[in-house]
Amino acid sequence: DQQVKQNSPSLSVQEGRISILNCDYTNSMFDYFLWYKKYPAEGPTFLISISSIKDKNEDGRFTVFLNKSAKHLSLHIVPSQPGDSAVYFCAAKSPGSGGYQKVTFGTGTKLQVIP
Amino acid sequence: GAVVSQHPSWVICKSGTSVKIECRSLDFQATTMFWYRQFPKQSLMLMATSNEGSKATYEQGVEKDKFLINHASLTLSTLTVTSAHPEDSSFYICSASKTSGWNEKLFFGSGTQLSVL
């Protein structure tokens, strides 16, 4: 049961244009959402996050939008740069066993920014 | 930013041997660390949550006796793959939780590519 879904396995965008990566979730207990960027053979690096009490968070070229009613969030990158080419993971946090937060990851979307 | 060091970055071992992977938070104390496994073209799958000074919490389907986790200090957690078999070949990644006020962030190690012959 994939609770966090990234339905687009890949995305190609021209340099300078906007990249929009989408993520859907099913668990209403998720209260915090994160985006990670991952290069091959490396660990993911944190990009941006958003609490479930907000609908938008912006950090430089990266903006995350959350639509709770639709259980949907998206990451906007504008303008896109070739260095943004990587796999982007959507993640969601929920209370886990023992009182610890549990993070569930989506399957990732591979973004290619074409110069 | 916070740094998490994971060693080794890659390891090749014979079937039946054990492999230990270390995860260290270099500039902060992490009471909670997480271990993930990633198969090619698949998501990061949480294997277990490692809590300093207590037993790790394993996800359903993860064998506790096969994947031994020790979180002996606030900066070090280890994952030991015991009696490794070819099907254990995978990319293992650790992460450490850093809390600042209400904001909790995960910082990831660079991962360990394990190949079991």
JSON list of N, CA and C in Angstrom, two decimals, chain A residues 32 36 38 41-44 46 89 93 97 100-103 105-107, chain B residues 32 34 36 38 43-44 51 57 59 91 102-106 108-110:
[
{"chain": "A", "resi": 32, "resn": "TYR", "atom": "N", "xyz": [3.17, 16.55, 8.26]},
{"chain": "A", "resi": 32, "resn": "TYR", "atom": "CA", "xyz": [4.34, 17.32, 7.84]},
{"chain": "A", "resi": 32, "resn": "TYR", "atom": "C", "xyz": [4.86, 16.70, 6.57]},
{"chain": "A", "resi": 36, "resn": "TYR", "atom": "N", "xyz": [12.88, 15.95, -0.89]},
{"chain": "A", "resi": 36, "resn": "TYR", "atom": "CA", "xyz": [14.30, 15.65, -0.88]},
{"chain": "A", "resi": 36, "resn": "TYR", "atom": "C", "xyz": [14.78, 15.52, -2.32]},
{"chain": "A", "resi": 38, "resn": "LYS", "atom": "N", "xyz": [17.90, 13.87, -4.68]},
{"chain": "A", "resi": 38, "resn": "LYS", "atom": "CA", "xyz": [18.88, 12.79, -4.57]},
{"chain": "A", "resi": 38, "resn": "LYS", "atom": "C", "xyz": [19.63, 12.62, -5.89]},
{"chain": "A", "resi": 41, "resn": "ALA", "atom": "N", "xyz": [23.76, 7.34, -6.25]},
{"chain": "A", "resi": 41, "resn": "ALA", "atom": "CA", "xyz": [24.71, 6.81, -5.26]},
{"chain": "A", "resi": 41, "resn": "ALA", "atom": "C", "xyz": [25.00, 7.78, -4.12]},
{"chain": "A", "resi": 42, "resn": "GLU", "atom": "N", "xyz": [24.09, 8.68, -3.87]},
{"chain": "A", "resi": 42, "resn": "GLU", "atom": "CA", "xyz": [24.23, 9.58, -2.72]},
{"chain": "A", "resi": 42, "resn": "GLU", "atom": "C", "xyz": [22.97, 9.53, -1.88]},
{"chain": "A", "resi": 43, "resn": "GLY", "atom": "N", "xyz": [23.08, 9.97, -0.63]},
{"chain": "A", "resi": 43, "resn": "GLY", "atom": "CA", "xyz": [21.89, 10.07, 0.20]},
{"chain": "A", "resi": 43, "resn": "GLY", "atom": "C", "xyz": [21.07, 11.28, -0.19]},
{"chain": "A", "resi": 44, "resn": "PRO", "atom": "N", "xyz": [19.79, 11.26, 0.08]},
{"chain": "A", "resi": 44, "resn": "PRO", "atom": "CA", "xyz": [18.93, 12.41, -0.23]},
{"chain": "A", "resi": 44, "resn": "PRO", "atom": "C", "xyz": [19.33, 13.63, 0.60]},
{"chain": "A", "resi": 46, "resn": "PHE", "atom": "N", "xyz": [17.84, 17.36, 2.02]},
{"chain": "A", "resi": 46, "resn": "PHE", "atom": "CA", "xyz": [16.59, 18.06, 2.29]},
{"chain": "A", "resi": 46, "resn": "PHE", "atom": "C", "xyz": [16.48, 19.31, 1.43]},
{"chain": "A", "resi": 89, "resn": "PHE", "atom": "N", "xyz": [12.28, 13.19, -4.16]},
{"chain": "A", "resi": 89, "resn": "PHE", "atom": "CA", "xyz": [11.39, 12.36, -3.35]},
{"chain": "A", "resi": 89, "resn": "PHE", "atom": "C", "xyz": [10.46, 13.25, -2.52]},
{"chain": "A", "resi": 93, "resn": "LYS", "atom": "N", "xyz": [5.35, 12.80, 7.04]},
{"chain": "A", "resi": 93, "resn": "LYS", "atom": "CA", "xyz": [5.60, 12.34, 8.40]},
{"chain": "A", "resi": 93, "resn": "LYS", "atom": "C", "xyz": [4.29, 12.08, 9.13]},
{"chain": "A", "resi": 97, "resn": "SER", "atom": "N", "xyz": [5.27, 4.26, 15.72]},
{"chain": "A", "resi": 97, "resn": "SER", "atom": "CA", "xyz": [5.20, 3.47, 16.94]},
{"chain": "A", "resi": 97, "resn": "SER", "atom": "C", "xyz": [6.19, 4.00, 17.96]},
{"chain": "A", "resi": 100, "resn": "TYR", "atom": "N", "xyz": [7.48, 8.06, 18.03]},
{"chain": "A", "resi": 100, "resn": "TYR", "atom": "CA", "xyz": [8.41, 8.71, 17.13]},
{"chain": "A", "resi": 100, "resn": "TYR", "atom": "C", "xyz": [7.75, 8.96, 15.79]},
{"chain": "A", "resi": 101, "resn": "GLN", "atom": "N", "xyz": [8.21, 10.03, 15.16]},
{"chain": "A", "resi": 101, "resn": "GLN", "atom": "CA", "xyz": [7.68, 10.37, 13.85]},
{"chain": "A", "resi": 101, "resn": "GLN", "atom": "C", "xyz": [8.19, 9.38, 12.82]},
{"chain": "A", "resi": 102, "resn": "LYS", "atom": "N", "xyz": [7.32, 8.94, 11.95]},
{"chain": "A", "resi": 102, "resn": "LYS", "atom": "CA", "xyz": [7.69, 8.02, 10.88]},
{"chain": "A", "resi": 102, "resn": "LYS", "atom": "C", "xyz": [7.59, 8.76, 9.56]},
{"chain": "A", "resi": 103, "resn": "VAL", "atom": "N", "xyz": [8.61, 8.58, 8.75]},
{"chain": "A", "resi": 103, "resn": "VAL", "atom": "CA", "xyz": [8.64, 9.24, 7.44]},
{"chain": "A", "resi": 103, "resn": "VAL", "atom": "C", "xyz": [8.39, 8.21, 6.36]},
{"chain": "A", "resi": 105, "resn": "PHE", "atom": "N", "xyz": [8.22, 7.69, 2.23]},
{"chain": "A", "resi": 105, "resn": "PHE", "atom": "CA", "xyz": [8.69, 8.30, 1.00]},
{"chain": "A", "resi": 105, "resn": "PHE", "atom": "C", "xyz": [7.87, 7.85, -0.20]},
{"chain": "A", "resi": 106, "resn": "GLY", "atom": "N", "xyz": [7.77, 8.73, -1.17]},
{"chain": "A", "resi": 106, "resn": "GLY", "atom": "CA", "xyz": [7.23, 8.36, -2.46]},
{"chain": "A", "resi": 106, "resn": "GLY", "atom": "C", "xyz": [8.31, 7.67, -3.27]},
{"chain": "A", "resi": 107, "resn": "THR", "atom": "N", "xyz": [7.97, 7.26, -4.47]},
{"chain": "A", "resi": 107, "resn": "THR", "atom": "CA", "xyz": [8.91, 6.50, -5.30]},
{"chain": "A", "resi": 107, "resn": "THR", "atom": "C", "xyz": [9.87, 7.38, -6.08]},
{"chain": "B", "resi": 32, "resn": "THR", "atom": "N", "xyz": [17.54, 9.93, 17.57]},
{"chain": "B", "resi": 32, "resn": "THR", "atom": "CA", "xyz": [16.86, 9.00, 16.68]},
{"chain": "B", "resi": 32, "resn": "THR", "atom": "C", "xyz": [17.55, 8.95, 15.33]},
{"chain": "B", "resi": 34, "resn": "PHE", "atom": "N", "xyz": [17.55, 6.60, 11.54]},
{"chain": "B", "resi": 34, "resn": "PHE", "atom": "CA", "xyz": [16.73, 5.72, 10.73]},
{"chain": "B", "resi": 34, "resn": "PHE", "atom": "C", "xyz": [17.60, 4.99, 9.71]},
{"chain": "B", "resi": 36, "resn": "TYR", "atom": "N", "xyz": [17.37, 2.92, 6.03]},
{"chain": "B", "resi": 36, "resn": "TYR", "atom": "CA", "xyz": [16.56, 2.69, 4.85]},
{"chain": "B", "resi": 36, "resn": "TYR", "atom": "C", "xyz": [17.29, 1.76, 3.91]},
{"chain": "B", "resi": 38, "resn": "GLN", "atom": "N", "xyz": [17.17, 0.84, -0.35]},
{"chain": "B", "resi": 38, "resn": "GLN", "atom": "CA", "xyz": [16.62, 1.25, -1.63]},
{"chain": "B", "resi": 38, "resn": "GLN", "atom": "C", "xyz": [17.02, 0.27, -2.70]},
{"chain": "B", "resi": 43, "resn": "SER", "atom": "N", "xyz": [11.44, 3.23, -4.13]},
{"chain": "B", "resi": 43, "resn": "SER", "atom": "CA", "xyz": [11.52, 4.23, -3.09]},
{"chain": "B", "resi": 43, "resn": "SER", "atom": "C", "xyz": [12.44, 3.79, -1.97]},
{"chain": "B", "resi": 44, "resn": "LEU", "atom": "N", "xyz": [12.76, 4.75, -1.13]},
{"chain": "B", "resi": 44, "resn": "LEU", "atom": "CA", "xyz": [13.47, 4.43, 0.11]},
{"chain": "B", "resi": 44, "resn": "LEU", "atom": "C", "xyz": [12.50, 3.72, 1.03]},
{"chain": "B", "resi": 51, "resn": "ASN", "atom": "N", "xyz": [16.91, 4.09, 18.26]},
{"chain": "B", "resi": 51, "resn": "ASN", "atom": "CA", "xyz": [16.83, 5.03, 19.37]},
{"chain": "B", "resi": 51, "resn": "ASN", "atom": "C", "xyz": [18.00, 4.81, 20.32]},
{"chain": "B", "resi": 57, "resn": "THR", "atom": "N", "xyz": [13.30, -0.14, 16.63]},
{"chain": "B", "resi": 57, "resn": "THR", "atom": "CA", "xyz": [11.94, -0.51, 16.22]},
{"chain": "B", "resi": 57, "resn": "THR", "atom": "C", "xyz": [11.99, -0.88, 14.74]},
{"chain": "B", "resi": 59, "resn": "GLU", "atom": "N", "xyz": [10.47, -2.23, 11.10]},
{"chain": "B", "resi": 59, "resn": "GLU", "atom": "CA", "xyz": [9.25, -2.20, 10.28]},
{"chain": "B", "resi": 59, "resn": "GLU", "atom": "C", "xyz": [8.82, -3.63, 9.97]},
{"chain": "B", "resi": 91, "resn": "PHE", "atom": "N", "xyz": [21.21, -0.78, -1.71]},
{"chain": "B", "resi": 91, "resn": "PHE", "atom": "CA", "xyz": [21.76, 0.49, -1.28]},
{"chain": "B", "resi": 91, "resn": "PHE", "atom": "C", "xyz": [21.13, 0.83, 0.06]},
{"chain": "B", "resi": 102, "resn": "TRP", "atom": "N", "xyz": [10.12, 23.34, 17.00]},
{"chain": "B", "resi": 102, "resn": "TRP", "atom": "CA", "xyz": [9.09, 22.45, 16.49]},
{"chain": "B", "resi": 102, "resn": "TRP", "atom": "C", "xyz": [9.53, 21.80, 15.19]},
{"chain": "B", "resi": 103, "resn": "ASN", "atom": "N", "xyz": [10.64, 22.29, 14.69]},
{"chain": "B", "resi": 103, "resn": "ASN", "atom": "CA", "xyz": [11.06, 21.84, 13.36]},
{"chain": "B", "resi": 103, "resn": "ASN", "atom": "C", "xyz": [12.00, 20.64, 13.49]},
{"chain": "B", "resi": 104, "resn": "GLU", "atom": "N", "xyz": [11.61, 19.56, 12.90]},
{"chain": "B", "resi": 104, "resn": "GLU", "atom": "CA", "xyz": [12.47, 18.39, 12.89]},
{"chain": "B", "resi": 104, "resn": "GLU", "atom": "C", "xyz": [12.91, 18.10, 11.47]},
{"chain": "B", "resi": 105, "resn": "LYS", "atom": "N", "xyz": [14.18, 17.90, 11.29]},
{"chain": "B", "resi": 105, "resn": "LYS", "atom": "CA", "xyz": [14.70, 17.61, 9.97]},
{"chain": "B", "resi": 105, "resn": "LYS", "atom": "C", "xyz": [15.48, 16.32, 9.98]},
{"chain": "B", "resi": 106, "resn": "LEU", "atom": "N", "xyz": [15.48, 15.68, 8.85]},
{"chain": "B", "resi": 106, "resn": "LEU", "atom": "CA", "xyz": [16.28, 14.48, 8.66]},
{"chain": "B", "resi": 106, "resn": "LEU", "atom": "C", "xyz": [17.48, 14.82, 7.80]},
{"chain": "B", "resi": 108, "resn": "PHE", "atom": "N", "xyz": [20.68, 12.95, 5.84]},
{"chain": "B", "resi": 108, "resn": "PHE", "atom": "CA", "xyz": [21.01, 11.62, 5.37]},
{"chain": "B", "resi": 108, "resn": "PHE", "atom": "C", "xyz": [22.50, 11.43, 5.19]},
{"chain": "B", "resi": 109, "resn": "GLY", "atom": "N", "xyz": [22.92, 10.21, 5.42]},
{"chain": "B", "resi": 109, "resn": "GLY", "atom": "CA", "xyz": [24.26, 9.81, 5.05]},
{"chain": "B", "resi": 109, "resn": "GLY", "atom": "C", "xyz": [24.32, 9.63, 3.55]},
{"chain": "B", "resi": 110, "resn": "SER", "atom": "N", "xyz": [25.52, 9.37, 3.06]},
{"chain": "B", "resi": 110, "resn": "SER", "atom": "CA", "xyz": [25.72, 9.24, 1.61]},
{"chain": "B", "resi": 110, "resn": "SER", "atom": "C", "xyz": [25.38, 7.85, 1.10]}
]
